[in-house]
mmCIF file of C-alpha atoms in Angstrom:
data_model
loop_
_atom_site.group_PDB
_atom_site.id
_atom_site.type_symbol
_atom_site.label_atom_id
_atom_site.label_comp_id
_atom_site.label_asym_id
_atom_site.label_seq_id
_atom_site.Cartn_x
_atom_site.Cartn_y
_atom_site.Cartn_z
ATOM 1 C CA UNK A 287 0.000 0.000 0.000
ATOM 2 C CA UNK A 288 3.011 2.121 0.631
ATOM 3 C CA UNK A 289 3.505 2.160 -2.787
ATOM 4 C CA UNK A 290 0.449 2.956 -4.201
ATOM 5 C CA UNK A 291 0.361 5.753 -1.522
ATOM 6 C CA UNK A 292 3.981 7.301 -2.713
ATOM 7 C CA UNK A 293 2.178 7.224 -6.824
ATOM 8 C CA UNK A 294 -1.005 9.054 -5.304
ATOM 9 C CA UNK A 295 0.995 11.535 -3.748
ATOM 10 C CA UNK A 296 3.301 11.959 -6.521
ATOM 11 C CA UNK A 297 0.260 12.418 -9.150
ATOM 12 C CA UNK A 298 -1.501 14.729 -6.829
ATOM 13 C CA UNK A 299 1.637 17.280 -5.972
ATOM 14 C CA UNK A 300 2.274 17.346 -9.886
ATOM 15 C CA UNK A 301 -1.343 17.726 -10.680
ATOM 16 C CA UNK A 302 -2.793 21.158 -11.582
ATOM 17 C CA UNK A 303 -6.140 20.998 -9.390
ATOM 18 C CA UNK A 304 -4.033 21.064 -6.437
ATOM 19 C CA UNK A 305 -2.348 24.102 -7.270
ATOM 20 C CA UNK A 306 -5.441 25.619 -8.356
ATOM 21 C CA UNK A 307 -7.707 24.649 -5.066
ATOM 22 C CA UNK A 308 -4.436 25.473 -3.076
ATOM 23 C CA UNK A 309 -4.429 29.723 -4.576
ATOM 24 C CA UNK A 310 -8.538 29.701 -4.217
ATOM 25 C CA UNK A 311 -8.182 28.744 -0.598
ATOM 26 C CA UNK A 312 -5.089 31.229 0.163
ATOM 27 C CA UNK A 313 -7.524 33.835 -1.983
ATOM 28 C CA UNK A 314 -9.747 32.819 0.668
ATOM 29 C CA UNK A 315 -7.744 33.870 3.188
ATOM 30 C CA UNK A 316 -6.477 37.290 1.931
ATOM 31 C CA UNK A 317 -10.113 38.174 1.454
ATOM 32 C CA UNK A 318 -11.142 37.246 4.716
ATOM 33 C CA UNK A 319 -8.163 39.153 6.423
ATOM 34 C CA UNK A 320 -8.601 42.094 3.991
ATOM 35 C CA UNK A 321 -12.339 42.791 5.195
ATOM 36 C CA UNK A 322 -11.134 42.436 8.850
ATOM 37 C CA UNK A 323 -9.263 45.102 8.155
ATOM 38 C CA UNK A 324 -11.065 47.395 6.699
ATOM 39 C CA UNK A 325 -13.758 47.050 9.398
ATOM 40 C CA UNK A 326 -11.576 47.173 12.383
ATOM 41 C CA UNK A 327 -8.770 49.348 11.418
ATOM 42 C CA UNK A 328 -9.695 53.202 12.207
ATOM 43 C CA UNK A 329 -7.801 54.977 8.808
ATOM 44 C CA UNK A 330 -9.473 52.087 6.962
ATOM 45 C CA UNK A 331 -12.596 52.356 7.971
ATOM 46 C CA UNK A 332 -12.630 56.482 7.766
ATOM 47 C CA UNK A 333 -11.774 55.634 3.496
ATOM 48 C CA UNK A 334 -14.772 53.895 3.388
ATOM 49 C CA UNK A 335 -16.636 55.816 4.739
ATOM 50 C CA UNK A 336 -15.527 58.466 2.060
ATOM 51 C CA UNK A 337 -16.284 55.973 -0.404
ATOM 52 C CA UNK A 338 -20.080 55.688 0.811
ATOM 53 C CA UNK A 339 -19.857 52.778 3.557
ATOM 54 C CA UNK A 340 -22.072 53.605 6.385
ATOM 55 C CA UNK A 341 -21.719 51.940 9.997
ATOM 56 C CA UNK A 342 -23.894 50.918 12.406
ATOM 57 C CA UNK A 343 -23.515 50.491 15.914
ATOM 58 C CA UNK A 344 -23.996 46.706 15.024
ATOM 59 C CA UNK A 345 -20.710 47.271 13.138
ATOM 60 C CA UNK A 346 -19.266 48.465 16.464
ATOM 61 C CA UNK A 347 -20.142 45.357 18.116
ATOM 62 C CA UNK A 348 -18.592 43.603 15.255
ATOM 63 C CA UNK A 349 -15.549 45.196 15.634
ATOM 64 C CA UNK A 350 -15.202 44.520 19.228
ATOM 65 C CA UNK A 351 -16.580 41.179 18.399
ATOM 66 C CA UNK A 352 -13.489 40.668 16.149
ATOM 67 C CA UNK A 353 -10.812 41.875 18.029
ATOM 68 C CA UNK A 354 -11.366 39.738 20.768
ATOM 69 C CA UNK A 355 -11.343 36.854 18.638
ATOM 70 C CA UNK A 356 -8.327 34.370 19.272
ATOM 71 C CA UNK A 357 -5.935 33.682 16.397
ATOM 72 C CA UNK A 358 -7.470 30.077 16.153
ATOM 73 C CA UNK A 359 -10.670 31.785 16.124
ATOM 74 C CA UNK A 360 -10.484 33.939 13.578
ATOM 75 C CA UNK A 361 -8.881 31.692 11.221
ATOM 76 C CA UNK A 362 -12.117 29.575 12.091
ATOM 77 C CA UNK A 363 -13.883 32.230 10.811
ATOM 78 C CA UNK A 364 -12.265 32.322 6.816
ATOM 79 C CA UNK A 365 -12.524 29.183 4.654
ATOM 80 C CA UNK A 366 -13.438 26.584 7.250
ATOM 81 C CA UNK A 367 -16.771 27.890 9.420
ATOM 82 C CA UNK A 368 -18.818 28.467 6.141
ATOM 83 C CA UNK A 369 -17.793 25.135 4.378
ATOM 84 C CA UNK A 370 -15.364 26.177 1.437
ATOM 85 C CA UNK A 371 -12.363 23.794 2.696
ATOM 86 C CA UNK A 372 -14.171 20.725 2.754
ATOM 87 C CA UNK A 373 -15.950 21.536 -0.294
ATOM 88 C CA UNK A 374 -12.788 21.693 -1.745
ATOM 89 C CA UNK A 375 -11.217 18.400 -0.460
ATOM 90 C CA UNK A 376 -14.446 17.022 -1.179
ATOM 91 C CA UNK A 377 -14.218 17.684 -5.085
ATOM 92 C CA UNK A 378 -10.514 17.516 -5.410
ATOM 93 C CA UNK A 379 -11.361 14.157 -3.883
ATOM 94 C CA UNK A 380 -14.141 13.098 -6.134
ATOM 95 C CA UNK A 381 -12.148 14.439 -9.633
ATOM 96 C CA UNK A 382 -8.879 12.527 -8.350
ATOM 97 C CA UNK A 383 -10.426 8.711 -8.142
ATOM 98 C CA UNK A 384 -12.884 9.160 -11.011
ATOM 99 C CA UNK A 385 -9.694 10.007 -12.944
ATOM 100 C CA UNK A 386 -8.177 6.559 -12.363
ATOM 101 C CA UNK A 387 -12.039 4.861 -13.749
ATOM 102 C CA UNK A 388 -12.359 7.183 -16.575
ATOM 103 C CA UNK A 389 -8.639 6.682 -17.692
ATOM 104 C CA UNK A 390 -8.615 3.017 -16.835
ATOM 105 C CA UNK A 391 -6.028 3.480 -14.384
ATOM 106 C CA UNK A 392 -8.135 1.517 -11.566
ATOM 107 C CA UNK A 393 -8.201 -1.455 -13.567
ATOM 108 C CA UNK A 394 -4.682 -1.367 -14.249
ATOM 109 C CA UNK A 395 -3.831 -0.640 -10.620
ATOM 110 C CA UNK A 396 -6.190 -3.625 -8.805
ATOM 111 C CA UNK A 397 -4.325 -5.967 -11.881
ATOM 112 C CA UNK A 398 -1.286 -5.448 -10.202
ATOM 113 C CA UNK A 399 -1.858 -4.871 -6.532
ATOM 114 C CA UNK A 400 -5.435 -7.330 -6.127
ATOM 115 C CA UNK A 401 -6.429 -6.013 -2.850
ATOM 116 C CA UNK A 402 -8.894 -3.393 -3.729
ATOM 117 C CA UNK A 403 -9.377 -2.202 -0.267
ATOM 118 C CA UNK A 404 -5.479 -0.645 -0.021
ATOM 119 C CA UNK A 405 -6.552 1.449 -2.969
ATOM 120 C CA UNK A 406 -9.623 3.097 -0.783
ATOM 121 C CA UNK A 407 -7.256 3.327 1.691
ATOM 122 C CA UNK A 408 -4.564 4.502 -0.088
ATOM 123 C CA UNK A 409 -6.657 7.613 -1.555
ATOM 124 C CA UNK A 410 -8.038 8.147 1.952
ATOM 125 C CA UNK A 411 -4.298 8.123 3.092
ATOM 126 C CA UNK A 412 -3.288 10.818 0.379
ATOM 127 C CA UNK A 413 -6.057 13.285 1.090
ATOM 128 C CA UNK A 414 -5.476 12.927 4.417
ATOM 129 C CA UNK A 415 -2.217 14.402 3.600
ATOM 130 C CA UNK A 416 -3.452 17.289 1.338
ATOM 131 C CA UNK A 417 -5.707 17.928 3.773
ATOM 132 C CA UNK A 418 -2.842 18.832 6.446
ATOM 133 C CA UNK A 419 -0.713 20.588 4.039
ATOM 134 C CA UNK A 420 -3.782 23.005 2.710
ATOM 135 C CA UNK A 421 -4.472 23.396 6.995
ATOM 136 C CA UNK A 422 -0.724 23.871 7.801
ATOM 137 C CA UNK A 423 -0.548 26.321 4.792
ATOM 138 C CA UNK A 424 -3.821 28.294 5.050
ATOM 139 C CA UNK A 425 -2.312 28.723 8.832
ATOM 140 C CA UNK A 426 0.754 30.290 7.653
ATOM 141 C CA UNK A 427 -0.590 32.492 4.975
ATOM 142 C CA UNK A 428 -3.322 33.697 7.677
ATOM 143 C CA UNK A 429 -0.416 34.523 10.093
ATOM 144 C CA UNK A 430 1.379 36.719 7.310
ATOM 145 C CA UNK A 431 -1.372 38.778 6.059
ATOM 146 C CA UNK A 432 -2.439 39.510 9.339
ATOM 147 C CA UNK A 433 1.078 40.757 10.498
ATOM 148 C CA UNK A 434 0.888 42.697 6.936
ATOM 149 C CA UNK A 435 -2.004 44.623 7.739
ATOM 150 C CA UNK A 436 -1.210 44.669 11.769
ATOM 151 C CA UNK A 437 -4.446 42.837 13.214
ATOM 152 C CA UNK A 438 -3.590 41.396 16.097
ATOM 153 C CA UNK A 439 -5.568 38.484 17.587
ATOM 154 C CA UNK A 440 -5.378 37.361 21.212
ATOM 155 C CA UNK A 441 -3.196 33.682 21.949
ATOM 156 C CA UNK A 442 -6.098 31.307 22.532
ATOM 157 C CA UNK A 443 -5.985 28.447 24.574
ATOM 158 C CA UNK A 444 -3.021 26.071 23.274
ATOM 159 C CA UNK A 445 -5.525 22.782 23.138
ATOM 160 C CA UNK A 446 -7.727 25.103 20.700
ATOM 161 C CA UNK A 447 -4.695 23.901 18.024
ATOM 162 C CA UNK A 448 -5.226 20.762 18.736
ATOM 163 C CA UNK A 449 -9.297 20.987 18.160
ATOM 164 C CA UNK A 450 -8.534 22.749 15.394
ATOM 165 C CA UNK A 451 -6.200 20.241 13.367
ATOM 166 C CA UNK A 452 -8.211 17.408 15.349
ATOM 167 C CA UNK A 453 -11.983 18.749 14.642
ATOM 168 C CA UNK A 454 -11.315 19.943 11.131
ATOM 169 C CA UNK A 455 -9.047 17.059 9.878
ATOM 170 C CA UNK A 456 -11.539 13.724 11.256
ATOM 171 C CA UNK A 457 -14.431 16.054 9.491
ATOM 172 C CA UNK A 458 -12.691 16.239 6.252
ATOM 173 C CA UNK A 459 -11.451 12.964 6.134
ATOM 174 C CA UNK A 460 -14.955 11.379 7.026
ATOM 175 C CA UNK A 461 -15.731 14.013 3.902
ATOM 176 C CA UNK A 462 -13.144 12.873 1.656
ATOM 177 C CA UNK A 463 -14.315 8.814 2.424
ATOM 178 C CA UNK A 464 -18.052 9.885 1.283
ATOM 179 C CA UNK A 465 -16.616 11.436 -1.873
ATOM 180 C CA UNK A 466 -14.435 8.283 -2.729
ATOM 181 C CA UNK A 467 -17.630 5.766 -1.842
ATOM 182 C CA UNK A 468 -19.336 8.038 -4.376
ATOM 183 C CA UNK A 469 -17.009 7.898 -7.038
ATOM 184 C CA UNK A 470 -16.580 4.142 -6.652
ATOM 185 C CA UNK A 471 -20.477 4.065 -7.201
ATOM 186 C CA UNK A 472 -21.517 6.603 -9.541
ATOM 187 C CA UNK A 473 -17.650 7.416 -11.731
ATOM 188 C CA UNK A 474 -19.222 10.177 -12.667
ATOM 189 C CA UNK A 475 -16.896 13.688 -12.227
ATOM 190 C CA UNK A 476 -20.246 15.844 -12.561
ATOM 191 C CA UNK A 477 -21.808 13.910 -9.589
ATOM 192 C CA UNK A 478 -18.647 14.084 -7.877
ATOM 193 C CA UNK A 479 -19.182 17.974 -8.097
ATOM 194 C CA UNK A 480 -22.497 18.193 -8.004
ATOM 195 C CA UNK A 481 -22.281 15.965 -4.339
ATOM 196 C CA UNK A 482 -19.338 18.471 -3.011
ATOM 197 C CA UNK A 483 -21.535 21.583 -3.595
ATOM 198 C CA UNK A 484 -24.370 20.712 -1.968
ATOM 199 C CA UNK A 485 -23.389 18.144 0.735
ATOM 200 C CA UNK A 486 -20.197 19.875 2.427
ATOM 201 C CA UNK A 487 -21.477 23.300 1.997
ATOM 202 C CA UNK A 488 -24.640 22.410 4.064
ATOM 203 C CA UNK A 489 -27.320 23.317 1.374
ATOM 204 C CA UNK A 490 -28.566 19.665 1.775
ATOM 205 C CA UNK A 491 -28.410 19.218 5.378
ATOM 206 C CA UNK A 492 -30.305 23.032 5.452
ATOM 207 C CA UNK A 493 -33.173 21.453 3.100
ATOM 208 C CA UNK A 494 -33.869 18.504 4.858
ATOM 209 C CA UNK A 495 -33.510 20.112 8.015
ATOM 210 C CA UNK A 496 -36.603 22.748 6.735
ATOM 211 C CA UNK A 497 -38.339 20.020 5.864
ATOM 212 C CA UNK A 498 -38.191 17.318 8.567
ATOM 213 C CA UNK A 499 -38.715 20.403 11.115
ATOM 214 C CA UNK A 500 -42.273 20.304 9.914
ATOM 215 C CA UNK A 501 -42.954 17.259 11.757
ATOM 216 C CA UNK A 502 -40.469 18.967 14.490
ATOM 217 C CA UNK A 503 -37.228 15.976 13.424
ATOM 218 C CA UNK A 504 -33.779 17.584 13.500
ATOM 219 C CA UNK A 505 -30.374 15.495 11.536
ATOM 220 C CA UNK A 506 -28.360 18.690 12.194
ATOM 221 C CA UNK A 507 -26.184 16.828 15.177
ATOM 222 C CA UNK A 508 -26.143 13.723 12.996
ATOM 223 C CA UNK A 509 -24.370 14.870 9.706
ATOM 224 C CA UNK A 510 -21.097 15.679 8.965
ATOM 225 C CA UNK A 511 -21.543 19.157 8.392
ATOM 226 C CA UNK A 512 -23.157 19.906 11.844
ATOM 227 C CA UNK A 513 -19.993 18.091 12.744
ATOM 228 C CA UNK A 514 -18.068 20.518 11.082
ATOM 229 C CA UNK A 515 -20.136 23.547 12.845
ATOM 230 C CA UNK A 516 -19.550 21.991 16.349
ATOM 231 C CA UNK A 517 -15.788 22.229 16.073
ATOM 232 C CA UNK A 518 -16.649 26.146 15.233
ATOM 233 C CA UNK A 519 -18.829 26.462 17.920
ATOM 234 C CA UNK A 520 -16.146 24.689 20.720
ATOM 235 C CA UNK A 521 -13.385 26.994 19.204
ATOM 236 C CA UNK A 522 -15.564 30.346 19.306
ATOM 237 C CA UNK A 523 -18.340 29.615 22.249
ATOM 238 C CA UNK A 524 -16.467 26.946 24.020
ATOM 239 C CA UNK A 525 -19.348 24.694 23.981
ATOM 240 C CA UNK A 526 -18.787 20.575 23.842
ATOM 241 C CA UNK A 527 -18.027 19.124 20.403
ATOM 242 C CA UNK A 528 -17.038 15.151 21.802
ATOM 243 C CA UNK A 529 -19.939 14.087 20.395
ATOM 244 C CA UNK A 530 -19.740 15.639 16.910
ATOM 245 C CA UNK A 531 -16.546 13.659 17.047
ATOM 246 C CA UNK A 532 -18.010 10.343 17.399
ATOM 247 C CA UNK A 533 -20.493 11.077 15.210
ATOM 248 C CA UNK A 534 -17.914 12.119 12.338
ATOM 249 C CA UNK A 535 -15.548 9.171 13.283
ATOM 250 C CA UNK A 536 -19.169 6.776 13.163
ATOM 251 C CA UNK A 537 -19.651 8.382 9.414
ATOM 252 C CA UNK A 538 -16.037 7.417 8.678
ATOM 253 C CA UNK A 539 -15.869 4.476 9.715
ATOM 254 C CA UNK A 540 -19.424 3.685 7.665
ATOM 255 C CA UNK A 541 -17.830 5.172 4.606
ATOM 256 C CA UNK A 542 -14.479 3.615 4.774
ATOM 257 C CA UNK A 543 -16.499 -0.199 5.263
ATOM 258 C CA UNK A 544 -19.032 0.459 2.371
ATOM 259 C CA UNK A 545 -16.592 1.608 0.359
ATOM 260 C CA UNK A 546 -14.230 -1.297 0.363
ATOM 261 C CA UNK A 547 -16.859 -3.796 0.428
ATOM 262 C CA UNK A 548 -18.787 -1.699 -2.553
ATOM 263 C CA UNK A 549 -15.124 -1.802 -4.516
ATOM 264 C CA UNK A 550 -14.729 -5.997 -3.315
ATOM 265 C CA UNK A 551 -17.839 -6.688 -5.037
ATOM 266 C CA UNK A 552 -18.549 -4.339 -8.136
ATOM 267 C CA UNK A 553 -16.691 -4.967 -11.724
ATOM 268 C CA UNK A 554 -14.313 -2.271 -12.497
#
């Protein structure tokens, strides 16, 4: 498996939808920091307001709101709270393995190797990987741009790093298994897409959750996304998120089986 880990890797790190995901996340980022700054610094804010911009004293509170914020916080508050990373691991995910069945690269691969479920594993293993270098670098890039434009965030709690990698990284993995189960189904790059916008994101968790609320049924604490939310809410509000965790690790571990025993008994 070590071997067909080292080729996935390689592939990925030369492939062009890593670069590409990798600049829209760090644009991400930038934006994110940009508008912090233009709300909470003072010369900043006094050029937009001669430009037209007009604020409240709900703006105020925001301000305050944000500078308070912990550097773990904050970062919370860019790419990850609303969704966009693990939509993006999510579809990187889903256009990597359907590459290997529309090439014919899969049936090549399970030729040589025969154990199918290394080759789950194996793509779980690589974007688990990715999914700590686009963490470890959207990190870095937030701590520049904020020194560039002098915010300065208080120094959380030390364990909030920790529930940040931790929280984040189980979520996106238990993402990234749904989106290889899916390809291994469907090998189909459009529903591959069409899954990572709408399941990560939360759009389908927000329908159903409309629509089972009629008969007053909530799935919010059950899916992977409110997963995802819980590890915003711990790092923000402090409240509990062990749960969420078993919950996402539950969903993993249900992906990960499936999808091996899905690849064991369908023809490739």
């Amino acid at each position: 498996m070590l071997n067909l880990l080292r080729m996935d890797l390689r592939r990925m790190f030369r492939s062009r939808m890593f670069y590409i995901t990798s600049f829209i996340l760090v644009a991400g980022i930038v934006l994110t920091v940009t508008l912090m700054h233009v709300v909470t610094d003072p010369d900043a804010r006094a050029a937009g307001e001669a430009a037209g911009m007009v604020f409240t004293s709900e703006d105020e509170d925001d301000i305050n709101e944000i500078l308070s914020l912990s550097k773990t916080d904050a970062l919370c508050s860019t790419i990850y709270s609303g969704g966009i990373f693990n939509l993006a691991i999510y579809i990187v995910t889903a256009l990597f393995v359907c590459s290997d069945f529309a090439s014919g690269f899969a049936k090549n691969i399970f030729s040589v190797q025969g154990s199918r479920g290394r080759y789950f594993l194996s793509k779980l293993m690589c974007m688990a990987i990715v999914g700590l270098v686009w963490m470890a670098g959207t990190w870095l890039v937030f701590e520049i741009c904020c020194q560039a434009v002098g915010l300065r965030f208080a120094e959380g709690p030390a364990i909030n790093v920790g529930v940040f990698v931790g929280g984040f990284g189980l979520t996106g993995l238990a993402f990234c298994a749904q989106s290889i189960l899916l390809c291994v189904l469907l090998r189909s790059e459009g529903a591959g897409i069409a899954a990572g916008i709408i399941i990560p994101s939360g759009l389908a968790v927000s329908l159903l959750e409309q629509l089972l609320g009629m008969w007053g049924i909530s799935i919010f604490d059950w899916t992977l996304y409110g997963c995802t939310e819980s590890v915003v809410a711990r790092l923000v509000l402090g409240e509990p998120f062990m749960r969420h965790m078993a919950v996402a690790m539950v969903w993993l571990v249900l992906f990960v089986a499936v999808g091996m025993l899905t690849l064991k008994k369908k023809d490739i």
